[in-house]
PDB file of C-alpha atoms and ligand atoms in Angstrom:
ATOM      1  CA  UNK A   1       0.000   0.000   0.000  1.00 68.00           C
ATOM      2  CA  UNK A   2       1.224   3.458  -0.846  1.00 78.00           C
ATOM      3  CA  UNK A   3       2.415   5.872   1.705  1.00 87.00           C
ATOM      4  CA  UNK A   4       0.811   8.894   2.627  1.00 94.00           C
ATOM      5  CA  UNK A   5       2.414  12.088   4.153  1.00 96.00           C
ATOM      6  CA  UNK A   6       1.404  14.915   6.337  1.00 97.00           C
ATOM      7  CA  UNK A   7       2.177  18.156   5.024  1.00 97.00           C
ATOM      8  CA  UNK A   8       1.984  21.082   7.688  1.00 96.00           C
ATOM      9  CA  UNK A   9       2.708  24.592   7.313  1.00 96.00           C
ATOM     10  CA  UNK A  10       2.052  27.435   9.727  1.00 95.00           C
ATOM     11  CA  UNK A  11       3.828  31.118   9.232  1.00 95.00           C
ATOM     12  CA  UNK A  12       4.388  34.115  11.888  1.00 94.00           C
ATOM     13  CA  UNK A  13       5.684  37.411  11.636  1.00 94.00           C
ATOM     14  CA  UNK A  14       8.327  38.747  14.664  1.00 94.00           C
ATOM     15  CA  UNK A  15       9.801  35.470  14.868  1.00 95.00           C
ATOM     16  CA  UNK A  16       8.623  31.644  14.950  1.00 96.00           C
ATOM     17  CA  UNK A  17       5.908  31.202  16.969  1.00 93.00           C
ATOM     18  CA  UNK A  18       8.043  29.336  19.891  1.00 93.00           C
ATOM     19  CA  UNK A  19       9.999  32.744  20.239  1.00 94.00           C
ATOM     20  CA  UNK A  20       6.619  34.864  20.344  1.00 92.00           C
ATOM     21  CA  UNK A  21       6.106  35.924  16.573  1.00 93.00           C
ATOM     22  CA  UNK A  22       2.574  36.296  15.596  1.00 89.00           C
ATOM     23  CA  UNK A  23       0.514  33.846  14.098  1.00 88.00           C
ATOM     24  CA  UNK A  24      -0.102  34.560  10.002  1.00 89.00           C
ATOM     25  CA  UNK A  25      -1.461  31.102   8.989  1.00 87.00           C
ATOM     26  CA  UNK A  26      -1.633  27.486   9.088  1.00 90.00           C
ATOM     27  CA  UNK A  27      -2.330  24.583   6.544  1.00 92.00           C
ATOM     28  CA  UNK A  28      -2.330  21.098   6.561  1.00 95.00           C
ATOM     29  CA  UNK A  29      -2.751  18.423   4.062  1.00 95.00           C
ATOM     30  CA  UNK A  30      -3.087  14.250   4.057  1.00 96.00           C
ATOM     31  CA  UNK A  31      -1.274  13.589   0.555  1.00 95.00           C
ATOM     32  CA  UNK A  32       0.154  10.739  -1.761  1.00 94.00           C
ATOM     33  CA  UNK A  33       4.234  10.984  -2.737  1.00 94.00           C
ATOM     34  CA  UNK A  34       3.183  12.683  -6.203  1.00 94.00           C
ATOM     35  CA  UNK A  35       1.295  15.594  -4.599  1.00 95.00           C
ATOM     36  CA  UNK A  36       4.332  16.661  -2.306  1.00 96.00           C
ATOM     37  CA  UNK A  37       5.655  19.418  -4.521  1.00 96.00           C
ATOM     38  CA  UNK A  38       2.643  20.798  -5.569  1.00 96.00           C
ATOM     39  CA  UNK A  39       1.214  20.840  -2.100  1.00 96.00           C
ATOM     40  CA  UNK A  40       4.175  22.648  -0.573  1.00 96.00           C
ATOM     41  CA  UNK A  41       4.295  25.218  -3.030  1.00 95.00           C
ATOM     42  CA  UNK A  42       0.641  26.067  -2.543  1.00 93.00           C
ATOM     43  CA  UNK A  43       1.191  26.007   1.200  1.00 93.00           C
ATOM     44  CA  UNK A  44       4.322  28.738   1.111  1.00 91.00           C
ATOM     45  CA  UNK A  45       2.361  30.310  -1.498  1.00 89.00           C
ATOM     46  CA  UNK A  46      -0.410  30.818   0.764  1.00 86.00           C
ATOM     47  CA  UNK A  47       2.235  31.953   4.299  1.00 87.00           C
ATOM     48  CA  UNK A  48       3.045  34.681   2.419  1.00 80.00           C
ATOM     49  CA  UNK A  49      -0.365  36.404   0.810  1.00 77.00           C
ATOM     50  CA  UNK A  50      -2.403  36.584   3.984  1.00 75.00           C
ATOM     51  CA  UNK A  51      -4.894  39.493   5.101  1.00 72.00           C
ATOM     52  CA  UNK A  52      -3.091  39.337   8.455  1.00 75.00           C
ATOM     53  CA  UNK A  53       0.228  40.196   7.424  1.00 79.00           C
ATOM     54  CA  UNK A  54       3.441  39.066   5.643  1.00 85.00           C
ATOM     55  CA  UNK A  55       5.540  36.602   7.718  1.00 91.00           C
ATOM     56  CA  UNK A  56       8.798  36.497   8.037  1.00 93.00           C
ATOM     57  CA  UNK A  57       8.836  32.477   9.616  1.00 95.00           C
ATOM     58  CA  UNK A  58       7.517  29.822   7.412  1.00 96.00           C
ATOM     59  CA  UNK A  59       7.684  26.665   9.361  1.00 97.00           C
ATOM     60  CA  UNK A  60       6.956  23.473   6.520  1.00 97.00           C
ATOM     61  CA  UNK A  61       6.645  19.969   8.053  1.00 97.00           C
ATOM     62  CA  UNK A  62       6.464  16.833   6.030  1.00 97.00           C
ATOM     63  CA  UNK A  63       5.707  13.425   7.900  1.00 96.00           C
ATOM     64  CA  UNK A  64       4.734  10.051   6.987  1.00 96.00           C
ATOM     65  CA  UNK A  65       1.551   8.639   7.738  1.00 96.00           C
ATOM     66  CA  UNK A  66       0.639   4.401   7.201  1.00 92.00           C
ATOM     67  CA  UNK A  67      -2.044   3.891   5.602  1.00 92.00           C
ATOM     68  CA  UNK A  68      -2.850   1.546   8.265  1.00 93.00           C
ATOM     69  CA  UNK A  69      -3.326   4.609  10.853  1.00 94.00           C
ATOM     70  CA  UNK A  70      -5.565   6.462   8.858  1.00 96.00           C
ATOM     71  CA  UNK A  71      -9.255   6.814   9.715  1.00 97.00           C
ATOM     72  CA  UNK A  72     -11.909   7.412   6.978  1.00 97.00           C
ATOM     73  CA  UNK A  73     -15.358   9.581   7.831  1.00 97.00           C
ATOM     74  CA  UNK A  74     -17.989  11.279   6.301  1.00 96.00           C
ATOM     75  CA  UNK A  75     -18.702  14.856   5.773  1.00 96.00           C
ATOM     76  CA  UNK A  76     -21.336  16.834   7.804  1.00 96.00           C
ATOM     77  CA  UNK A  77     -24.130  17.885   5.635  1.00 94.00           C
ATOM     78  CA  UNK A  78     -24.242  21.441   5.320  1.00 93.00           C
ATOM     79  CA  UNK A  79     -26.809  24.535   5.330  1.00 93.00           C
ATOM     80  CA  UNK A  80     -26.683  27.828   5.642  1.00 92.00           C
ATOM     81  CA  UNK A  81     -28.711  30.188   7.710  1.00 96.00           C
ATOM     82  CA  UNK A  82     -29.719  33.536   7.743  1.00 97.00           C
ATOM     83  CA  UNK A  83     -28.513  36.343   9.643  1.00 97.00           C
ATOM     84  CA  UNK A  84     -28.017  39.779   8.606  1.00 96.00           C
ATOM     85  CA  UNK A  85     -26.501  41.353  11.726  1.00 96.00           C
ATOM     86  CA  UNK A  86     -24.010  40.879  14.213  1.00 97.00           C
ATOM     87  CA  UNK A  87     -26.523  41.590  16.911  1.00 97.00           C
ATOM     88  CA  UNK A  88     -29.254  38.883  15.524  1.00 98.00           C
ATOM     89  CA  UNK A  89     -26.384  36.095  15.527  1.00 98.00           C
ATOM     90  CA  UNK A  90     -27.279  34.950  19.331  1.00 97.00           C
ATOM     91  CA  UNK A  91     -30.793  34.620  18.097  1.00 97.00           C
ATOM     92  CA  UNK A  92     -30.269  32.625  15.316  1.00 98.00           C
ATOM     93  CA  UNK A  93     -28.008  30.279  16.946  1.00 98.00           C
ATOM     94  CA  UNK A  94     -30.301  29.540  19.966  1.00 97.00           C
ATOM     95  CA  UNK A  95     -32.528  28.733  17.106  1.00 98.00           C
ATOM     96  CA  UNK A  96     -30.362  26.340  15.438  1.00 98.00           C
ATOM     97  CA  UNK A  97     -29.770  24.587  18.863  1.00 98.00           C
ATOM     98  CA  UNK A  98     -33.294  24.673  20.340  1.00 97.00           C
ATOM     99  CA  UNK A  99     -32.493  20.847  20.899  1.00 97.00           C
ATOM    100  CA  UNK A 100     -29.418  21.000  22.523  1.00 97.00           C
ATOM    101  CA  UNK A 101     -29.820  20.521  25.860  1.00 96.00           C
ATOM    102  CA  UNK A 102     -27.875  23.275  27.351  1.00 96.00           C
ATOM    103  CA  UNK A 103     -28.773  26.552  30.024  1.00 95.00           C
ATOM    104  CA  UNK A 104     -29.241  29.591  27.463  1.00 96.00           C
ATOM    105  CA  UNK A 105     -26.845  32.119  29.610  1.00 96.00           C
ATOM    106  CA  UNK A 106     -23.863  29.230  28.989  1.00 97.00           C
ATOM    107  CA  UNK A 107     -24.921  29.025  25.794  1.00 97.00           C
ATOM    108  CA  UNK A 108     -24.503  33.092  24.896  1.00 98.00           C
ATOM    109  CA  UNK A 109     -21.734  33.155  26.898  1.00 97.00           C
ATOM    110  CA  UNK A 110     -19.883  30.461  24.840  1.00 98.00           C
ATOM    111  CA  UNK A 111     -20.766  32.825  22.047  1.00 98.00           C
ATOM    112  CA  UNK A 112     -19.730  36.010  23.608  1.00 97.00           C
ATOM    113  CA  UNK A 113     -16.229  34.101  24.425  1.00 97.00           C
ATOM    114  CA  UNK A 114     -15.815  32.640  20.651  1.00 97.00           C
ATOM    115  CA  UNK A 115     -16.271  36.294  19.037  1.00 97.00           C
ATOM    116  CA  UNK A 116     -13.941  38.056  21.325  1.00 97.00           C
ATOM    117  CA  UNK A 117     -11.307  35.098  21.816  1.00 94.00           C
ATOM    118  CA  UNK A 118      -7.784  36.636  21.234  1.00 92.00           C
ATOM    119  CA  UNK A 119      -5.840  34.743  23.253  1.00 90.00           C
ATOM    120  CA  UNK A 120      -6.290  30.581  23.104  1.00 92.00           C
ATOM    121  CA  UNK A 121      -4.246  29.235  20.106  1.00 90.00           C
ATOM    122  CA  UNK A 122      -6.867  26.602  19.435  1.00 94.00           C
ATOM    123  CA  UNK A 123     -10.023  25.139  20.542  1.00 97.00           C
ATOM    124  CA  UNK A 124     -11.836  25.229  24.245  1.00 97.00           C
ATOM    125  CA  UNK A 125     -13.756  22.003  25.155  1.00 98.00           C
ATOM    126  CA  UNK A 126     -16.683  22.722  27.436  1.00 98.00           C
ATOM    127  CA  UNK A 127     -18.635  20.609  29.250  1.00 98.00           C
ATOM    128  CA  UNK A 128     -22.247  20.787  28.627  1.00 97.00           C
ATOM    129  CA  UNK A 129     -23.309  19.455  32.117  1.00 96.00           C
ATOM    130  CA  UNK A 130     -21.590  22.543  34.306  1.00 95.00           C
ATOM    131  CA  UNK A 131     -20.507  25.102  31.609  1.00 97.00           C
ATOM    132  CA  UNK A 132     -16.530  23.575  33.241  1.00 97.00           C
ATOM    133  CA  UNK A 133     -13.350  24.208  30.896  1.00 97.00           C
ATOM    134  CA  UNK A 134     -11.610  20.715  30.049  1.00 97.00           C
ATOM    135  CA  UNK A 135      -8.562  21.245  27.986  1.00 96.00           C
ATOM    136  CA  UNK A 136      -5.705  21.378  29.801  1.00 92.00           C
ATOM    137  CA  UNK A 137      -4.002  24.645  29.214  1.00 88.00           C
ATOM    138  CA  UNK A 138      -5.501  28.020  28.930  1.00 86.00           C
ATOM    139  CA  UNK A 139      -3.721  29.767  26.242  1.00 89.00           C
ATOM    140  CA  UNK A 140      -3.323  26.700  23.881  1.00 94.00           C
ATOM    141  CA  UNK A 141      -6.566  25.093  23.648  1.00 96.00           C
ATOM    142  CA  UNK A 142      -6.665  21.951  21.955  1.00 96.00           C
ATOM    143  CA  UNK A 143      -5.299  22.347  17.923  1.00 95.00           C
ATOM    144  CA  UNK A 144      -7.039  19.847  15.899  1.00 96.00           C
ATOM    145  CA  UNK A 145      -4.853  18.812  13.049  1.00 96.00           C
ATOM    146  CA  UNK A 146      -4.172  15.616  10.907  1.00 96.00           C
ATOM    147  CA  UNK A 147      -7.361  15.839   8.933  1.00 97.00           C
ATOM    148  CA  UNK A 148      -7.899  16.386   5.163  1.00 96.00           C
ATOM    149  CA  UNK A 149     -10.393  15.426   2.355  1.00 95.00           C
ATOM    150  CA  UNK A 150      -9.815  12.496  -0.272  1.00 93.00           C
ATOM    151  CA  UNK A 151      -9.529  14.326  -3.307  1.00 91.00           C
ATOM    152  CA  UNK A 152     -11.657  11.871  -5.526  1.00 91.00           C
ATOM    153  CA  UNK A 153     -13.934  11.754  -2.926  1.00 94.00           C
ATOM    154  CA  UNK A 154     -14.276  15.436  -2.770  1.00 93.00           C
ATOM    155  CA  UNK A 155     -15.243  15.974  -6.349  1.00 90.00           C
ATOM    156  CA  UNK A 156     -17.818  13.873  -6.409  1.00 90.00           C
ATOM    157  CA  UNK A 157     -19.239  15.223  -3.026  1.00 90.00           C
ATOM    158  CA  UNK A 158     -19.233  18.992  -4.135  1.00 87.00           C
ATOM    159  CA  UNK A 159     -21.161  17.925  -7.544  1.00 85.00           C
ATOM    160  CA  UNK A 160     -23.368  15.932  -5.601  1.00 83.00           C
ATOM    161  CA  UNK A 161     -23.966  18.776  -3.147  1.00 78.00           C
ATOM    162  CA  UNK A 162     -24.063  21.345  -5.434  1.00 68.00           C
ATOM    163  CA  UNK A 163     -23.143  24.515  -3.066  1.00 66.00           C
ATOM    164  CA  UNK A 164     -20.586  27.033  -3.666  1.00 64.00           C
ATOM    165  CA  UNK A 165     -17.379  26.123  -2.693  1.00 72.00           C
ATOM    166  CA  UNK A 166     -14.097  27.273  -2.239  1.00 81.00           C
ATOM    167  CA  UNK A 167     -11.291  25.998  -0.255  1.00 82.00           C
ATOM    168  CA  UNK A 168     -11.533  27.492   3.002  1.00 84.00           C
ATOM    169  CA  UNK A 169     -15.220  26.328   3.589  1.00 89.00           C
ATOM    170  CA  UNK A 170     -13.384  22.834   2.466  1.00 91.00           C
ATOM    171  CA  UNK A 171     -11.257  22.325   4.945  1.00 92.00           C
ATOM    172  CA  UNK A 172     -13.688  23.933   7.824  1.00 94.00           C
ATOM    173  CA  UNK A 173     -15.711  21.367   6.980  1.00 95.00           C
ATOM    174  CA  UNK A 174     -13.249  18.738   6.847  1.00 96.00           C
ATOM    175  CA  UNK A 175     -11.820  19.743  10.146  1.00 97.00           C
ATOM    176  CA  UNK A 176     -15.167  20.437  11.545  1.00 98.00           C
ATOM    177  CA  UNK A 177     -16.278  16.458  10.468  1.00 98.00           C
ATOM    178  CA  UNK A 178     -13.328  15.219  12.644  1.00 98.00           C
ATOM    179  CA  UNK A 179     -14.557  17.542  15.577  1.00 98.00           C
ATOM    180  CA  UNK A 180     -18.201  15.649  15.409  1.00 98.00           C
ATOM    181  CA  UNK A 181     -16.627  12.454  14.578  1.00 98.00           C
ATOM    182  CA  UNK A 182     -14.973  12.552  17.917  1.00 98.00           C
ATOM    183  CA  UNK A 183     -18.245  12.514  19.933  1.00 98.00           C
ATOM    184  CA  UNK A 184     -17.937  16.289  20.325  1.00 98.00           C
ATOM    185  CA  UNK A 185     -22.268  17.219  20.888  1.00 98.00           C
ATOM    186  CA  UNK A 186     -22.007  20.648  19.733  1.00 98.00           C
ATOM    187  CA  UNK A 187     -18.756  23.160  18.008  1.00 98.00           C
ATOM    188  CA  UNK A 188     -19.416  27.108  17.619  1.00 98.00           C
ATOM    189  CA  UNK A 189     -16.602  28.714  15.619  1.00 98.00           C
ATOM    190  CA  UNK A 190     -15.887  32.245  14.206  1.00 97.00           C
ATOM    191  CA  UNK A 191     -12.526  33.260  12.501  1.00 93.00           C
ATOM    192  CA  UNK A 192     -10.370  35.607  14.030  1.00 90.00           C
ATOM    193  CA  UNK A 193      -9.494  36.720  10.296  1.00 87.00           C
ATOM    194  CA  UNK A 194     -10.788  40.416  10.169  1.00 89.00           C
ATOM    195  CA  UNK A 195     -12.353  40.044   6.742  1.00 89.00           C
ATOM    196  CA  UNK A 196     -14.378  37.075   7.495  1.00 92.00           C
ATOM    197  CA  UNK A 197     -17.407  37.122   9.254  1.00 96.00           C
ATOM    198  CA  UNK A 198     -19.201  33.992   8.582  1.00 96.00           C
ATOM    199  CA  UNK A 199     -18.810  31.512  11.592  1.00 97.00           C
ATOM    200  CA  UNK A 200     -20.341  28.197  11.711  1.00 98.00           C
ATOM    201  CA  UNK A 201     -22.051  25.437  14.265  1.00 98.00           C
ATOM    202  CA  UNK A 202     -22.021  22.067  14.109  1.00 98.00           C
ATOM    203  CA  UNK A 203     -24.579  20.093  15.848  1.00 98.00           C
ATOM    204  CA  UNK A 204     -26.692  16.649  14.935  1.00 98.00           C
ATOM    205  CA  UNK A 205     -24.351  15.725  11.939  1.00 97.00           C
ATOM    206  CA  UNK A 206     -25.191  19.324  10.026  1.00 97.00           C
ATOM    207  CA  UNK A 207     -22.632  22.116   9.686  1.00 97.00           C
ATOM    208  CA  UNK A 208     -24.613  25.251   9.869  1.00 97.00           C
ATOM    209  CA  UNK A 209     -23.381  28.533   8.482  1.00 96.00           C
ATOM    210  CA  UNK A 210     -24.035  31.724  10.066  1.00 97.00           C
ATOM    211  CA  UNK A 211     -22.981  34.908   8.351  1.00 97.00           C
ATOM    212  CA  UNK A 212     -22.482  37.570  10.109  1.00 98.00           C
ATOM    213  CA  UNK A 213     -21.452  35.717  13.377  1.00 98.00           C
ATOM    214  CA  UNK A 214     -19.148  38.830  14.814  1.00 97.00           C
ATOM    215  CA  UNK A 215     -18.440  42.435  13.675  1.00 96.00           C
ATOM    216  CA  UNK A 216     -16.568  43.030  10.392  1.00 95.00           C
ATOM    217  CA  UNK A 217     -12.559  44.086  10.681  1.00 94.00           C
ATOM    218  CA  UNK A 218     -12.368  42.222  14.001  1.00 95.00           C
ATOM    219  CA  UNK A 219      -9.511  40.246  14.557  1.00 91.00           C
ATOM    220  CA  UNK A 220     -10.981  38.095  17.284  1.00 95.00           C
ATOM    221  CA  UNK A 221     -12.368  35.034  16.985  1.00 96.00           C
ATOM    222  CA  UNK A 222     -11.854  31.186  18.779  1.00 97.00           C
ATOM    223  CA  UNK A 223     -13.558  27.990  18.585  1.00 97.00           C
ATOM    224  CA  UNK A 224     -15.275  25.778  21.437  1.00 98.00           C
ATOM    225  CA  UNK A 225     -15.950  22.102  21.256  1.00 98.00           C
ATOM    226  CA  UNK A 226     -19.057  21.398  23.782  1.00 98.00           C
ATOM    227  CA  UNK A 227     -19.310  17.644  25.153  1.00 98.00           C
ATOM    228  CA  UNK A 228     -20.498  15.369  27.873  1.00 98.00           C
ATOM    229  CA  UNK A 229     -17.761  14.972  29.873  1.00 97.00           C
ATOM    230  CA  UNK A 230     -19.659  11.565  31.619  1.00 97.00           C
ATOM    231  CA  UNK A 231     -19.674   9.755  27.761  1.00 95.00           C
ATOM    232  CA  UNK A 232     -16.051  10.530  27.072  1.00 97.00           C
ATOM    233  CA  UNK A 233     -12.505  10.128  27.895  1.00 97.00           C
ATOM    234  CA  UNK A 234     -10.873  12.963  27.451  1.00 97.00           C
ATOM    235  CA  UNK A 235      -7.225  11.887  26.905  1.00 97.00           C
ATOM    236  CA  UNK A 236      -8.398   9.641  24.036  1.00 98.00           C
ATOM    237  CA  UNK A 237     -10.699  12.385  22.976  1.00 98.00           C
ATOM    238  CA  UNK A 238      -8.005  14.872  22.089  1.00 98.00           C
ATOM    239  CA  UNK A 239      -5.725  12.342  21.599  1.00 97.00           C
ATOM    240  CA  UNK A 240      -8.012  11.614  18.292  1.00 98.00           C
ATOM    241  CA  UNK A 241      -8.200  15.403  17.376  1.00 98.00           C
ATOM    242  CA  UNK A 242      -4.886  16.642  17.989  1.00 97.00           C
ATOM    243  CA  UNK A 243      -2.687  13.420  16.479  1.00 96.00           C
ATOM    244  CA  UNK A 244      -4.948  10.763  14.443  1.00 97.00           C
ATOM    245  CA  UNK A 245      -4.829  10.965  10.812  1.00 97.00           C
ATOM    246  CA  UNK A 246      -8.752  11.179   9.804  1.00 97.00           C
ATOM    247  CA  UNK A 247      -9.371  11.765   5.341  1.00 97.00           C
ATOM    248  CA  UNK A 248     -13.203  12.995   4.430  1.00 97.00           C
ATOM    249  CA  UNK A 249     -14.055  10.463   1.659  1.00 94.00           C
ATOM    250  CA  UNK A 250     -14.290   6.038   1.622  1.00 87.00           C
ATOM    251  CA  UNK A 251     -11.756   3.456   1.896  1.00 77.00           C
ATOM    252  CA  UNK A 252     -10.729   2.681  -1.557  1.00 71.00           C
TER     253      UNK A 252
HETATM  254  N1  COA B 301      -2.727  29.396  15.664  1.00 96.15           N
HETATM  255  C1  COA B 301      -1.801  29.960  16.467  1.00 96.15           C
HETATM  256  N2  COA B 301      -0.610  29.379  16.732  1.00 96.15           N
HETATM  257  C2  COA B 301      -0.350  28.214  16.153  1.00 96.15           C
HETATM  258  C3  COA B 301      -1.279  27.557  15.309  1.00 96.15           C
HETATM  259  C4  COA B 301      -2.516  28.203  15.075  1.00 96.15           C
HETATM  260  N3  COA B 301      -3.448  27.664  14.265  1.00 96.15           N
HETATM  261  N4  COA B 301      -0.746  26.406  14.874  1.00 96.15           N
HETATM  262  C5  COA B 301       0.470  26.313  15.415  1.00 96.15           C
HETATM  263  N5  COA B 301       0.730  27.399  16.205  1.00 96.15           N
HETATM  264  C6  COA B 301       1.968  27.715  16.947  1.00 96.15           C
HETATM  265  C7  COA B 301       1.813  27.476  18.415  1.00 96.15           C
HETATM  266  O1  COA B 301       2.619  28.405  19.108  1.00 96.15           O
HETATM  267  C8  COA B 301       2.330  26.067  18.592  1.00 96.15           C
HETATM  268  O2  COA B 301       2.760  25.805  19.894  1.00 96.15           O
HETATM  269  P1  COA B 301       1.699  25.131  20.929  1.00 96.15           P
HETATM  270  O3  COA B 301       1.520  23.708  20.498  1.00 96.15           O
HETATM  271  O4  COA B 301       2.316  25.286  22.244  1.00 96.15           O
HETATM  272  O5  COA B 301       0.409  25.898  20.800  1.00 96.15           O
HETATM  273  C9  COA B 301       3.482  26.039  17.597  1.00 96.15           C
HETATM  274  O6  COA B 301       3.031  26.841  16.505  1.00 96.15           O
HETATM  275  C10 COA B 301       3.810  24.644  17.101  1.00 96.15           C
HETATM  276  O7  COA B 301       2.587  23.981  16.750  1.00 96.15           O
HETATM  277  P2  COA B 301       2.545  22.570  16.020  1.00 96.15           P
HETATM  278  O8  COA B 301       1.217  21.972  16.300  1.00 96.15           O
HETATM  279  O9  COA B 301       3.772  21.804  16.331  1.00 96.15           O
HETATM  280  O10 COA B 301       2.565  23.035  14.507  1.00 96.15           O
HETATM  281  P3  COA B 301       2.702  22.172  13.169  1.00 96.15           P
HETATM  282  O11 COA B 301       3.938  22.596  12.493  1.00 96.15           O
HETATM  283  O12 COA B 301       2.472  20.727  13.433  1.00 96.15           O
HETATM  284  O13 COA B 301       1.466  22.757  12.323  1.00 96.15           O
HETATM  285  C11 COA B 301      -0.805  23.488  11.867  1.00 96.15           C
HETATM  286  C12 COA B 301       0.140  22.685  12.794  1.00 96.15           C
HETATM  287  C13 COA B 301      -0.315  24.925  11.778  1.00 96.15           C
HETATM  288  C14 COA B 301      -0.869  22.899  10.474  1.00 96.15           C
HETATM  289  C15 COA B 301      -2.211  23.408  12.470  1.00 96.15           C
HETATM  290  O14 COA B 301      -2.174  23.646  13.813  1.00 96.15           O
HETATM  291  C16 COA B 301      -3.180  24.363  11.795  1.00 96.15           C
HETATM  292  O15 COA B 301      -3.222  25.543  12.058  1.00 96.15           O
HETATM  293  N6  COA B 301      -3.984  23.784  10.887  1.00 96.15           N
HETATM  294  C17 COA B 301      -4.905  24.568  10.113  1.00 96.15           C
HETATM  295  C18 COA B 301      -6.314  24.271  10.536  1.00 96.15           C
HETATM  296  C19 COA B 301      -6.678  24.986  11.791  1.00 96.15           C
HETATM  297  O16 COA B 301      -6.949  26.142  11.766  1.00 96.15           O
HETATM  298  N7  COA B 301      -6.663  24.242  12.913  1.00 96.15           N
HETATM  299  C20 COA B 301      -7.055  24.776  14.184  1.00 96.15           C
HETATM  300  C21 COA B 301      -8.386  24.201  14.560  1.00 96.15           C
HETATM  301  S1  COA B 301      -8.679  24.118  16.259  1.00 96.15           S
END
């Protein structure tokens, strides 16, 4: 069986990020041997045209991956809601998670803490029973990574779903399908990219985007997993996010 690799890239500007530069951007692919080049180009391509800055540290990692390791899932179905306003957003989302059993002030706050995150580096996990922070360390969060789409697998899927699609919503959704596929009840994301607005939920196997989930020009914006901390175990929980290799598509 043919290898696969893990190609990572993540840029900064003052510095690398381990001596306090500034994160620009990160990428990460699952690939075969004959997509290396191509990949890596795109990747230092994309470190150095980004809204948030130019970087001066491109850090590019390429790792194997066995086939063996790798975990196939499917895509979240995906729809799109209306919002018009910034201030209609908390609305709308309570809407979209009427089911969800969860107190309404945890809820908004969760929101009110994903639109003005500028601090955690990744995700927050939350439990839904007590509103408790789970991750272990406050400014990191929990970085899920390892995750891509099967390219085959892909095409067919955007035909077959015919929505709009570009790559950024791609891999939000691929990374967003490894989220739910880890037994996570419930993800509310926004961008902390200035120029992006839209932010999405993921609840009951559907990937729901809301435009207009935090004030345009902001550069704030974080990401919280919400689970039951009495179905899972955590270690093994981020354990799955952080390190296993997960592709969007079938087992050929
Ligand atoms: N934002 C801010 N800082 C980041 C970062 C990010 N997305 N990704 C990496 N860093 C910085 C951190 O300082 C990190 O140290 P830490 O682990 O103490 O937080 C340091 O870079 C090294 O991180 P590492 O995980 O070893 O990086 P990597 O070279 O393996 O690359 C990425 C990982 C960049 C590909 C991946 O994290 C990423 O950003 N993927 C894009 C998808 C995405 O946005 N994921 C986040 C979802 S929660």
């Amino acid at each position: 069986m043919k290898k696969w690799y893990s190609i990572r890239m993540r840029s900064s500007k003052g510095g690398s990020h381990e001596n306090g530069g500034q994160h620009i951007s990160g990428a990460e692919r699952l690939v075969k041997q004959t997509e290396i080049e191509t990949t890596a180009l795109e990747m230092i391509h994309r470190a150095s045209n980004h809204t948030r800055g130019k970087a001066d540290f491109i850090s590019l990692k390429i790792e194997t991956v066995q086939p063996n390791e790798i975990h196939y899932i499917s895509p979240l179905r995906v729809k799109e809601v209306t919002n018009s306003h910034p201030h209609t957003a908390k609305k709308v989302i309570s809407e979209q998670l009427a089911t969800l059993p969860i107190q309404q002030e945890l809820l908004f706050s969760l929101y009110d803490w994903v639109i003005h995150d500028e601090m955690t580096r990744g995700a927050i996990i939350v439990d839904i029973n007590n509103g408790k922070r789970l991750d272990p360390s406050i400014n990191r969060g929990i970085r899920v990574s390892h995750v891509d789409w099967d390219n085959q697998f892909k095409d067919r899927w955007q035909i077959k779903n015919d929505i709009f699609y570009n790559e950024r919503r791609a891999e939000a959704i691929a990374l967003s399908s490894k989220v739910a596929a880890a037994g996570t009840i419930c993800e509310i994301c926004c961008s902390d990219d200035p120029e992006y607005t839209t932010g999405y939920l993921s609840y009951q196997n559907t990937f729901i985007r809301v435009p207009n989930m935090k004030e345009k020009y902001s550069p704030r914006g974080g990401r919280v997993f919400i689970i039951d901390s009495t179905n899972i175990q955590l270690d093994q929980y981020i354990h799955f996010l952080e390190k296993t290799p997960v592709l969007i598509g079938v087992k050929e």
